[in-house]
XYZ file of C-alpha atoms in Angstrom:
713
model
C 9.990 7.406 60.958
C 7.878 5.836 58.194
C 10.060 5.342 55.120
C 7.263 3.963 52.915
C 6.589 7.275 51.104
C 10.301 7.683 50.478
C 10.576 4.147 49.079
C 7.505 4.688 46.909
C 8.976 7.926 45.622
C 12.246 6.194 44.859
C 10.443 3.368 43.013
C 8.469 5.910 41.029
C 11.679 7.719 40.078
C 13.383 4.484 39.043
C 10.434 3.479 36.873
C 10.260 6.957 35.381
C 13.935 6.704 34.420
C 13.455 3.262 32.861
C 10.433 4.509 30.933
C 12.362 7.560 29.766
C 15.170 5.275 28.625
C 12.758 3.133 26.603
C 11.240 6.278 25.094
C 14.667 7.649 24.179
C 15.771 4.355 22.628
C 12.627 4.156 20.482
C 12.961 7.813 19.494
C 16.481 7.174 18.225
C 15.071 4.557 15.848
C 12.009 6.429 14.585
C 12.790 10.147 14.608
C 16.262 10.814 13.092
C 16.208 11.946 9.432
C 12.465 11.365 9.279
C 11.964 13.991 6.584
C 14.955 12.976 4.448
C 13.135 10.627 2.071
C 10.139 11.730 0.014
C 6.654 10.406 0.750
C 5.806 7.111 -0.913
C 2.969 6.529 -3.374
C 0.150 5.918 -3.170
C -0.894 5.847 0.488
C 1.486 8.328 2.103
C 0.933 11.012 -0.503
C -2.798 10.311 -0.647
C -3.230 10.779 3.092
C -0.894 13.783 3.180
C -2.989 15.504 0.509
C -6.204 14.849 2.443
C -4.604 16.420 5.538
C -3.300 19.341 3.477
C -6.784 19.958 2.137
C -8.109 19.874 5.694
C -5.803 22.779 6.555
C -6.446 24.626 3.296
C -10.237 24.283 3.492
C -10.318 24.791 7.269
C -12.830 21.954 7.421
C -12.046 19.493 10.205
C -15.029 17.214 9.613
C -15.426 16.416 5.905
C -12.313 14.904 4.323
C -11.534 15.778 0.721
C -9.205 14.514 -1.951
C -8.646 16.335 -5.239
C -12.132 17.204 -6.538
C -14.146 14.720 -4.470
C -14.980 13.802 -0.887
C -12.784 11.184 0.778
C -14.835 8.508 2.530
C -12.526 5.507 2.759
C -10.872 6.290 6.126
C -11.903 7.960 9.401
C -10.425 11.233 10.534
C -7.844 10.634 13.286
C -4.671 10.357 11.185
C -5.671 13.410 9.167
C -6.285 15.455 12.297
C -2.796 14.592 13.543
C -1.076 15.348 10.244
C -3.080 18.538 9.695
C -1.998 19.853 13.107
C 1.584 18.923 12.246
C 1.289 20.779 8.920
C -0.028 23.802 10.772
C 2.952 23.798 13.129
C 5.792 22.746 10.800
C 4.519 23.553 7.328
C 3.511 21.170 4.550
C 6.541 18.910 4.167
C 7.667 15.316 4.548
C 8.820 15.662 8.153
C 5.494 17.135 9.243
C 3.579 14.389 7.415
C 5.486 11.545 9.085
C 6.174 12.969 12.531
C 2.770 12.147 14.127
C 3.002 8.494 13.081
C 6.606 8.215 14.295
C 5.620 9.668 17.675
C 2.755 7.174 17.899
C 5.232 4.355 17.124
C 7.422 5.539 20.005
C 4.370 5.733 22.282
C 3.447 2.177 21.314
C 6.856 0.872 22.375
C 6.559 2.706 25.701
C 3.010 1.407 26.222
C 4.089 -2.186 25.635
C 6.970 -1.778 28.063
C 4.706 -0.297 30.741
C 1.986 -2.942 30.708
C 4.266 -5.938 30.173
C 6.323 -4.672 33.121
C 3.189 -4.509 35.273
C 2.069 -7.973 34.236
C 5.299 -9.926 33.918
C 8.239 -7.879 35.177
C 10.595 -5.116 34.114
C 12.997 -7.337 32.170
C 10.124 -8.887 30.246
C 8.829 -5.394 29.493
C 12.213 -4.289 28.184
C 12.592 -7.355 25.950
C 9.030 -7.030 24.579
C 9.589 -3.333 23.847
C 12.926 -4.029 22.165
C 11.391 -6.830 20.094
C 8.498 -4.714 18.864
C 10.650 -1.627 18.243
C 13.031 -3.560 15.962
C 10.578 -5.738 14.024
C 10.995 -4.742 10.348
C 7.270 -4.273 9.765
C 6.912 -2.059 12.841
C 10.036 -0.101 11.896
C 8.993 0.486 8.307
C 5.365 1.368 9.048
C 6.505 3.521 11.973
C 8.209 5.897 9.548
C 5.292 6.038 7.106
C 2.317 8.382 6.988
C -0.334 5.658 6.879
C -3.216 4.728 9.173
C -1.966 1.332 10.326
C 0.446 2.485 13.036
C -2.028 4.700 14.970
C -4.647 1.951 14.690
C -2.392 -0.889 15.836
C -0.769 1.096 18.670
C -4.086 2.354 20.047
C -5.636 -1.099 19.868
C -2.572 -2.923 21.247
C -1.958 -0.656 24.234
C -5.694 -0.766 24.892
C -5.604 -4.581 24.876
C -2.704 -4.614 27.325
C -4.579 -2.192 29.578
C -7.581 -4.552 29.549
C -5.256 -7.474 30.352
C -3.923 -5.547 33.336
C -7.419 -4.776 34.590
C -8.602 -8.392 34.270
C -5.514 -9.938 35.863
C -5.567 -8.066 39.181
C -8.017 -8.444 42.053
C -8.836 -4.769 42.462
C -7.880 -1.431 40.995
C -6.878 -0.764 37.406
C -9.951 1.348 36.657
C -7.803 4.032 35.016
C -6.293 1.396 32.698
C -9.770 0.193 31.766
C -10.997 3.695 30.933
C -7.783 4.321 29.018
C -8.533 1.185 27.004
C -11.976 2.461 26.062
C -10.486 5.779 24.976
C -7.801 4.015 22.929
C -10.354 1.760 21.259
C -12.181 4.954 20.361
C -8.997 6.333 18.826
C -8.539 3.075 16.876
C -12.121 3.362 15.611
C -11.453 6.943 14.533
C -8.326 5.736 12.711
C -9.348 2.533 10.918
C -13.102 2.230 11.355
C -15.238 -0.518 12.885
C -12.249 -2.818 13.347
C -11.083 -0.490 16.126
C -13.630 -1.949 18.533
C -14.678 -5.122 16.677
C -11.264 -6.798 16.964
C -10.844 -6.119 20.729
C -14.454 -7.219 21.220
C -13.772 -10.497 19.396
C -10.669 -11.135 21.522
C -12.577 -10.578 24.770
C -15.501 -12.727 23.629
C -13.211 -15.640 22.769
C -11.347 -15.121 26.057
C -14.546 -15.413 28.100
C -15.747 -18.412 26.083
C -12.462 -20.249 26.597
C -12.165 -19.489 30.321
C -15.923 -19.573 31.080
C -15.283 -16.818 33.609
C -18.183 -14.595 32.671
C -17.995 -12.916 36.048
C -14.950 -11.023 34.773
C -17.250 -9.041 32.501
C -17.958 -6.851 35.534
C -14.289 -5.857 35.533
C -14.747 -4.252 32.118
C -16.549 -1.288 33.735
C -19.001 -1.154 30.839
C -21.392 1.446 32.364
C -18.687 4.089 32.533
C -16.376 2.794 29.787
C -18.842 2.793 26.917
C -19.664 6.505 27.407
C -15.925 7.237 27.254
C -15.675 5.282 23.983
C -18.704 7.024 22.504
C -17.458 10.442 23.593
C -14.297 9.830 21.571
C -15.889 8.343 18.455
C -19.442 9.609 17.983
C -18.935 13.363 17.385
C -17.077 12.921 14.098
C -19.237 10.061 12.807
C -22.429 11.960 13.636
C -21.008 15.088 12.015
C -20.230 13.168 8.823
C -23.645 11.505 8.651
C -25.409 14.819 9.291
C -23.392 16.618 6.612
C -22.944 13.838 4.039
C -25.863 11.510 4.719
C -26.271 8.247 2.855
C -23.327 8.769 0.497
C -20.870 8.587 3.395
C -22.697 5.735 5.137
C -22.825 3.611 1.971
C -19.234 4.087 0.900
C -17.621 4.012 4.351
C -19.595 1.267 6.092
C -20.566 -0.900 3.145
C -17.863 -0.563 0.482
C -14.867 -0.135 2.790
C -15.958 -2.525 5.538
C -18.478 -5.180 4.531
C -17.434 -5.406 0.885
C -13.738 -5.605 1.764
C -14.303 -8.296 4.367
C -16.752 -10.423 2.407
C -16.384 -9.670 -1.270
C -12.770 -8.609 -1.678
C -11.444 -5.270 -2.873
C -8.029 -5.786 -4.519
C -5.235 -7.784 -2.981
C -7.207 -10.963 -2.264
C -4.651 -13.752 -2.386
C -4.764 -17.060 -0.552
C -5.991 -18.164 2.859
C -4.089 -19.021 6.038
C -0.747 -19.536 4.358
C -0.897 -16.038 2.840
C 0.300 -14.338 6.007
C 2.928 -16.845 7.167
C 5.630 -15.592 4.833
C 4.805 -11.925 5.305
C 4.781 -12.328 9.085
C 8.179 -14.033 8.891
C 9.606 -11.114 6.895
C 7.947 -8.651 9.234
C 9.453 -10.067 12.450
C 12.930 -11.025 11.226
C 15.144 -11.894 13.114
C 12.784 -12.598 16.026
C 11.106 -15.290 13.928
C 13.833 -17.692 15.112
C 12.418 -17.730 18.653
C 8.754 -17.039 17.794
C 7.596 -20.669 17.687
C 9.282 -21.476 20.988
C 7.853 -18.300 22.551
C 4.285 -19.274 21.626
C 4.804 -22.827 22.893
C 6.293 -21.535 26.163
C 3.218 -19.435 26.929
C 0.943 -22.348 26.069
C 2.817 -24.541 28.556
C 2.509 -21.899 31.250
C -1.287 -22.038 31.037
C -1.244 -25.159 33.199
C 0.520 -23.155 35.934
C -2.199 -20.479 35.979
C -5.331 -22.531 36.467
C -7.864 -20.703 38.560
C -6.212 -17.344 37.866
C -7.012 -14.738 35.198
C -4.286 -15.828 32.810
C -2.194 -13.114 31.193
C -0.530 -15.695 28.964
C -3.893 -16.966 27.779
C -5.043 -13.406 27.092
C -2.020 -12.711 24.872
C -2.375 -16.048 23.068
C -6.071 -15.446 22.355
C -5.228 -11.929 21.172
C -2.638 -13.339 18.756
C -4.854 -16.136 17.426
C -7.963 -13.988 16.950
C -5.940 -11.316 15.126
C -4.561 -13.881 12.687
C -7.974 -15.546 12.259
C -9.864 -12.306 11.535
C -7.554 -11.227 8.734
C -7.316 -14.737 7.344
C -11.098 -15.011 7.088
C -11.427 -11.570 5.454
C -11.441 -11.831 1.650
C -9.378 -8.698 1.048
C -5.745 -9.215 1.960
C -2.719 -6.966 1.795
C 0.720 -7.958 3.060
C 0.612 -5.602 6.045
C -2.814 -6.771 7.261
C -0.949 -9.163 9.578
C 0.471 -6.135 11.414
C -2.067 -6.233 14.334
C -0.766 -9.711 15.246
C 2.816 -8.488 15.760
C 2.445 -6.741 19.166
C 1.092 -9.847 20.956
C 3.884 -11.855 19.358
C 6.398 -9.321 20.698
C 4.869 -9.724 24.163
C 5.253 -13.512 23.970
C 8.914 -13.144 22.964
C 9.366 -10.717 25.865
C 7.975 -13.321 28.268
C 10.006 -16.165 26.817
C 13.576 -14.885 26.474
C 14.149 -13.807 30.114
C 12.791 -17.175 31.263
C 15.223 -19.013 28.971
C 18.174 -16.927 30.149
C 17.301 -17.390 33.792
C 15.961 -20.967 33.924
C 17.491 -22.620 30.870
C 15.703 -24.598 28.200
C 13.687 -27.772 28.235
C 13.968 -30.519 25.656
C 10.898 -29.090 23.899
C 12.511 -25.625 23.765
C 15.547 -27.119 22.089
C 13.373 -28.982 19.579
C 11.331 -25.861 18.764
C 14.457 -23.983 17.734
C 14.303 -26.106 14.568
C 10.956 -24.856 13.130
C 11.893 -21.287 14.062
C 15.188 -21.689 12.236
C 13.449 -23.243 9.223
C 11.084 -20.258 9.047
C 14.059 -17.912 9.256
C 15.875 -19.839 6.495
C 12.844 -19.725 4.207
C 12.326 -16.022 4.853
C 16.012 -15.327 4.235
C 15.951 -17.280 0.982
C 13.005 -15.212 -0.248
C 14.572 -11.925 0.852
C 17.949 -12.704 -0.677
C 16.234 -13.421 -3.995
C 14.012 -10.336 -3.697
C 14.783 -7.915 -0.868
C 11.888 -5.735 -2.000
C 9.504 -8.034 -0.185
C 10.167 -5.551 2.623
C 9.074 -2.688 0.395
C 5.874 -4.492 -0.484
C 5.007 -4.993 3.175
C 3.567 -1.504 3.290
C 2.805 -0.402 -0.223
C 0.263 -1.136 -2.933
C 0.271 -2.781 -6.382
C 2.910 -5.418 -5.695
C 3.624 -5.861 -9.398
C 5.249 -2.429 -9.649
C 8.823 -2.726 -10.910
C 11.231 -2.050 -8.058
C 14.981 -2.452 -8.599
C 16.887 -4.619 -6.156
C 18.901 -2.745 -3.548
C 22.629 -3.329 -3.322
C 23.720 -4.663 0.049
C 20.299 -5.785 1.281
C 20.826 -9.466 0.520
C 24.139 -9.433 2.389
C 22.463 -7.711 5.319
C 19.660 -10.276 5.460
C 22.126 -13.166 5.273
C 24.289 -11.673 8.052
C 21.255 -11.304 10.296
C 20.300 -14.912 9.623
C 23.746 -16.221 10.571
C 23.891 -14.171 13.771
C 20.367 -14.981 14.941
C 20.536 -18.687 14.154
C 23.789 -18.911 16.076
C 22.231 -16.909 18.914
C 19.161 -19.165 18.982
C 21.253 -22.296 19.299
C 23.392 -20.611 21.959
C 20.221 -19.941 23.957
C 18.858 -23.432 23.351
C 22.055 -25.365 24.097
C 23.897 -23.000 26.421
C 24.667 -24.540 29.798
C 25.197 -21.265 31.612
C 23.018 -18.196 32.014
C 25.866 -16.089 30.645
C 25.916 -18.050 27.380
C 22.150 -17.814 27.024
C 22.243 -14.101 27.815
C 24.883 -13.603 25.135
C 22.606 -15.374 22.635
C 19.595 -13.227 23.543
C 21.662 -10.041 23.431
C 23.098 -11.010 20.027
C 19.576 -11.403 18.673
C 18.672 -7.943 19.916
C 21.813 -6.368 18.464
C 21.217 -8.077 15.100
C 17.606 -6.868 15.104
C 18.644 -3.286 15.880
C 21.386 -3.323 13.250
C 18.993 -4.680 10.646
C 16.395 -2.044 11.565
C 19.011 0.650 10.974
C 19.877 -0.901 7.605
C 16.222 -0.712 6.589
C 15.773 2.860 7.801
C 19.006 4.408 6.569
C 19.766 2.355 3.463
C 16.680 0.697 2.026
C 14.185 3.516 2.520
C 16.310 6.302 0.958
C 17.070 4.184 -2.094
C 13.454 3.100 -2.508
C 12.203 6.683 -2.310
C 13.480 7.282 -5.841
C 11.164 4.579 -7.180
C 8.184 4.694 -4.823
C 7.893 8.470 -4.450
C 7.771 11.475 -6.763
C 9.496 14.089 -4.616
C 12.818 13.834 -6.438
C 11.088 14.337 -9.790
C 9.239 17.392 -8.528
C 12.433 18.864 -7.112
C 13.876 18.737 -10.638
C 10.865 20.662 -11.902
C 11.045 23.201 -9.066
C 14.748 23.818 -9.754
C 13.987 24.877 -13.332
C 13.594 28.595 -13.942
C 9.922 29.355 -14.576
C 9.093 31.136 -17.808
C 5.853 32.796 -18.955
C 3.538 30.204 -20.446
C 5.003 27.213 -18.581
C 2.399 24.522 -17.956
C 2.450 21.328 -15.918
C 0.535 18.104 -16.675
C 0.214 14.502 -15.565
C 0.061 11.935 -18.383
C -2.185 8.892 -17.784
C -1.156 8.515 -14.150
C -3.110 8.166 -10.924
C -0.520 7.412 -8.257
C -1.661 10.182 -5.831
C 1.788 11.713 -5.373
C 1.394 13.980 -8.372
C -1.588 15.670 -6.695
C 0.124 16.184 -3.328
C 3.522 17.217 -4.697
C 1.951 19.797 -7.015
C -0.438 20.987 -4.281
C -3.297 19.872 -6.526
C -2.339 22.306 -9.273
C -1.496 20.045 -12.203
C -3.922 18.784 -14.842
C -4.311 15.178 -15.940
C -4.027 14.466 -19.672
C -4.992 11.024 -20.936
C -5.689 11.440 -24.661
C -3.318 12.103 -27.508
C -5.539 14.791 -29.011
C -5.404 16.645 -25.676
C -1.615 16.514 -25.708
C -1.438 17.644 -29.335
C -3.628 20.616 -28.514
C -1.445 21.569 -25.542
C 1.827 21.089 -27.427
C 0.543 23.305 -30.235
C 0.585 26.333 -27.958
C 3.708 28.404 -27.128
C 5.581 27.758 -23.903
C 7.211 24.824 -22.162
C 5.123 21.817 -21.312
C 6.222 19.782 -18.253
C 4.932 16.218 -17.954
C 5.152 13.856 -14.969
C 4.306 10.208 -15.580
C 5.493 6.678 -14.926
C 8.427 5.241 -16.866
C 6.259 2.931 -18.968
C 3.727 5.632 -19.809
C 6.570 8.032 -20.644
C 7.868 5.586 -23.240
C 4.395 5.349 -24.740
C 3.963 9.134 -24.946
C 7.498 9.610 -26.235
C 6.827 7.160 -29.072
C 3.705 9.064 -30.025
C 5.483 12.437 -29.905
C 8.297 11.166 -32.142
C 5.704 9.816 -34.573
C 3.844 13.138 -34.592
C 6.809 15.481 -34.862
C 10.016 13.497 -35.246
C 11.532 14.798 -32.016
C 11.408 13.112 -28.592
C 10.546 14.631 -25.238
C 13.430 15.844 -23.080
C 13.769 13.557 -20.067
C 14.951 15.514 -17.019
C 15.640 12.620 -14.654
C 19.287 11.647 -14.625
C 18.729 7.982 -13.783
C 16.241 5.205 -14.414
C 13.488 4.915 -11.846
C 9.727 4.697 -11.496
C 8.682 8.258 -12.331
C 9.839 10.474 -15.193
C 9.798 14.258 -15.314
C 10.051 15.473 -18.919
C 9.556 18.672 -20.855
C 8.338 19.570 -24.344
C 10.054 22.803 -25.336
C 8.959 23.087 -28.957
C 8.922 23.442 -31.814
C 5.157 23.598 -31.662
C 3.255 20.608 -32.933
C 0.713 21.435 -35.627
C -2.693 21.847 -33.949
C -4.383 19.283 -36.185
C -2.986 16.142 -37.843
C -3.478 15.623 -41.581
C -6.494 13.656 -42.737
C -5.928 9.920 -42.071
C -6.999 8.558 -45.472
C -4.926 6.205 -47.657
C -5.731 4.903 -51.115
C -4.748 1.270 -50.460
C -3.398 -1.041 -47.763
C 0.400 -0.683 -47.504
C 2.733 -3.704 -47.649
C 2.887 -5.719 -44.431
C -0.776 -5.175 -43.609
C -2.920 -8.224 -42.814
C -6.278 -7.856 -44.632
C -9.498 -8.681 -42.779
C -12.474 -7.086 -44.613
C -15.133 -7.694 -41.952
C -18.126 -5.447 -41.296
C -19.618 -4.106 -38.095
C -22.870 -2.442 -37.112
C -24.977 -3.975 -39.894
C -22.479 -3.100 -42.624
C -21.868 0.417 -41.339
C -18.079 0.166 -40.735
C -15.582 -2.219 -42.306
C -12.483 -3.388 -40.471
C -10.135 -3.507 -43.457
C -6.925 -4.817 -41.878
C -4.202 -4.404 -39.291
C -0.476 -4.281 -38.795
C 1.383 -5.109 -35.549
C 4.717 -3.317 -35.836
C 6.640 -5.408 -33.264
C 6.492 -9.108 -32.574
C 8.246 -8.992 -29.207
C 8.334 -6.329 -26.520
C 9.614 -6.045 -22.945
C 7.232 -5.748 -20.018
C 6.634 -2.034 -19.386
C 7.434 -1.001 -22.973
C 5.091 0.061 -25.782
C 4.576 -1.004 -29.367
C 2.704 0.385 -32.352
C -0.425 -1.063 -33.904
C -1.970 0.325 -37.099
C -5.642 -0.366 -37.814
C -7.440 0.281 -41.100
C -11.154 1.146 -41.191
C -13.639 2.182 -43.833
C -17.060 3.786 -43.338
C -19.497 2.078 -45.719
C -22.115 4.722 -45.013
C -22.423 7.823 -42.875
C -21.615 7.174 -39.204
C -23.383 9.298 -36.605
C -21.778 7.931 -33.433
C -18.287 8.713 -32.105
C -16.833 5.278 -31.397
C -13.521 4.644 -29.636
C -10.976 1.923 -30.402
C -9.879 -0.761 -27.947
C -6.917 -3.138 -28.183
C -6.664 -6.123 -25.852
C -3.696 -8.429 -25.354
C -4.584 -11.738 -23.673
C -2.957 -15.078 -23.065
C -5.307 -17.829 -24.255
C -5.326 -19.682 -20.937
C -5.717 -16.646 -18.672
C -8.466 -14.538 -20.223
C -9.247 -10.963 -19.326
C -7.976 -11.271 -15.734
C -4.434 -11.061 -17.093
C -4.389 -8.694 -20.044
C -3.084 -5.350 -21.183
C -5.293 -2.843 -22.925
C -5.050 0.193 -25.136
C -8.020 2.526 -25.622
C -7.893 5.657 -27.727
C -9.760 8.072 -29.907
C -9.470 7.456 -33.645
C -7.473 10.009 -35.581
C -5.944 11.351 -32.335
C -9.415 12.589 -31.423
C -9.723 14.900 -34.421
C -11.087 12.338 -36.865
C -13.699 10.215 -35.151
C -15.878 7.762 -37.105
C -18.569 10.431 -37.397
C -16.134 12.436 -39.592
C -15.070 9.573 -41.871
C -15.862 9.951 -45.543
C -17.713 6.853 -46.773
C -15.662 4.609 -49.033
C -12.216 5.895 -47.986
C -9.723 3.790 -45.985
C -8.787 5.336 -42.636
C -5.278 4.624 -41.299
C -5.100 4.755 -37.519
C -1.786 4.201 -35.694
C -1.322 4.316 -31.940
C 0.969 3.057 -29.219
C -0.093 0.253 -26.859
C 1.541 0.171 -23.422
C 2.276 -3.225 -21.852
C 1.589 -2.431 -18.211
C 3.394 -4.164 -15.375
C 1.527 -6.826 -13.473
C 1.065 -9.451 -16.179
C 3.246 -12.541 -16.697
C 5.450 -12.873 -19.725
C 4.473 -15.059 -22.637
C 2.718 -15.030 -25.983
C -0.347 -12.760 -26.106
C -3.027 -12.662 -28.802
C -4.271 -9.220 -29.787
C -7.906 -8.241 -30.267
C -9.428 -5.007 -31.579
C -12.864 -3.468 -31.808
C -14.974 -0.324 -31.468
C -17.063 0.749 -28.493
C -19.046 3.593 -26.989
C -19.449 3.821 -23.240
C -19.769 0.132 -22.205
C -21.279 -1.181 -25.438
C -19.182 -2.672 -28.231
C -20.160 -2.280 -31.872
C -21.397 -5.682 -33.016
C -19.453 -7.666 -35.595
C -21.804 -8.809 -38.374
C -20.248 -12.211 -39.092
C -19.953 -14.282 -35.869
C -17.249 -16.447 -37.434
C -14.907 -13.447 -37.688
C -14.746 -12.589 -33.989
C -14.220 -14.387 -30.693
C -17.748 -14.069 -29.332
C -17.062 -10.729 -27.635
C -17.444 -8.467 -30.674
C -13.730 -8.007 -31.195
C -11.478 -9.119 -34.037
C -8.597 -11.515 -33.572
C -5.306 -10.063 -34.716
C -1.699 -11.168 -34.510
C 0.335 -12.211 -31.497
C 3.060 -10.433 -29.563
C 5.651 -11.960 -27.237
C 5.927 -10.181 -23.881
C 9.408 -10.701 -22.456
């Protein structure tokens, strides 16, 4: 009796059980307590709001944000989150669940194709490595586009590797790759097919085996790719025309790659540190893993090399994002899956065969990288937080226990690496490899269940909104956002709050009966609170019980008078520095100034009083600007304060000629600038044009007056 079908069935069952085990293990990392911590600003809340609008508008083609169309990203993530919202309601769990499931699928996909190409043990190690890399763990529990893009592209690349490395068969894997590249293109844009295309082109150039192009099944694969991608892109171009094409393809692709759109910092070295943080503790064996696969190339001459494919994939991924002008910390993320595959190939070989002299030597650079990364993370553990967020200068408090956790991981993994390198028995080397895996899993759990909950108080607004929702609503209650554009305020309020950015607007609102709730950042709250105390003598009521990034406050009367008194004074008060310079062909005189503080902490505010006099009737409503600049750094590193004169009620067009106008306002020292001594400048402007200063010797060449200096601590 032929037992082949029975053996095949048994093998299929065994592999199904192993795959299910990998899936379960990954799910235990990415799914528990997924909705516990509020969404993080700005990307998670931004994307969640776009998906919420998709459900609310019942429009599954045109993406919208707030009161405008959203053109910066394709549609795939928003489809997934919108479906999740429809099934589970609009909440944090529903927003993050699709990405977490994709992260689990990515781990399973890596296991499957590494098992086919290199063996089951290698597949298990590669899956474990990728599932516990800090960057993969942290992004895997975030509602952002990078995880669906990287998983679709990476599993697609492994499917192509499988197809190219076998003599026949693998057509399903090839078609799956085309479909996944289509998904990547619907998630992140042109990079979804451009990066795989670049890898394959370099692969064929290096190997000179152009005959393998036939294995790509282009005649039937390209239609699969187009069937996935074209319907939405065509729908957008038909409905939105040139506006979508210009912003999406030019601004968010070509301009980012060539011209730089925020975040541009450094060249090749930029990503070394962030990659080291992102793969801790596997960084200890990463150098040796890459070298091992390079050595194996000599053993695969004449064969379609899987090792070469993974190495080219890694190198091209690093090169593409290094060449691109725009850089964010997490842009190195697409290079992590091939690195996980190389580690998966390397560790079982070391355990089974032992190490060569070169392997033992290469433990040293891996350990040095780990030491440098640990030093940085001990000094500032929030380098992990900045791996997947925006505006790296945001103030983020250090997290208790993280430095100890990082140091413990370093000690364990360095000891494990040397045990693998120097161990004389397979059991010793296996113990070293297993210790690395346990340390990586333990550290991943520390990030998920300690770091992320603590950081949610500073990176997200959910806790602040819960305070507001717990208050008993009263007739006349109103809700506003003061000078803030961090996205979370729109999503958390379901796009029902109003932005206020001028003091005259606030005065008008506070002059009406009823409670006035305000959400803003801590530094902008201090600025508004100073102004409110100056106007009425009573501060805002801060509702947050502890210090963190966002502040929920309330103004509960008494009502502020609807209009401030006229701003005229008979003479300059003591402490004022006289200037007496004219502007606009002797239309307005800048009489003098007073800087109320000489030193201020970063993130705080200080008062400046300016004195003006209209020499004749003014017909234009000019605004005031204040700049603070360090002499050696110029406008690239400065803080600014722009406001309406007389709180918006007494613009220059209302000034009575000959009378001195006293104008006091609060200047906020925003985060993101270095400390030091800053010179202050002031002037008047309308739209983009500044009012000219008549005497060139009295200004700095930019139609603004030099004032005093302030020390930013």
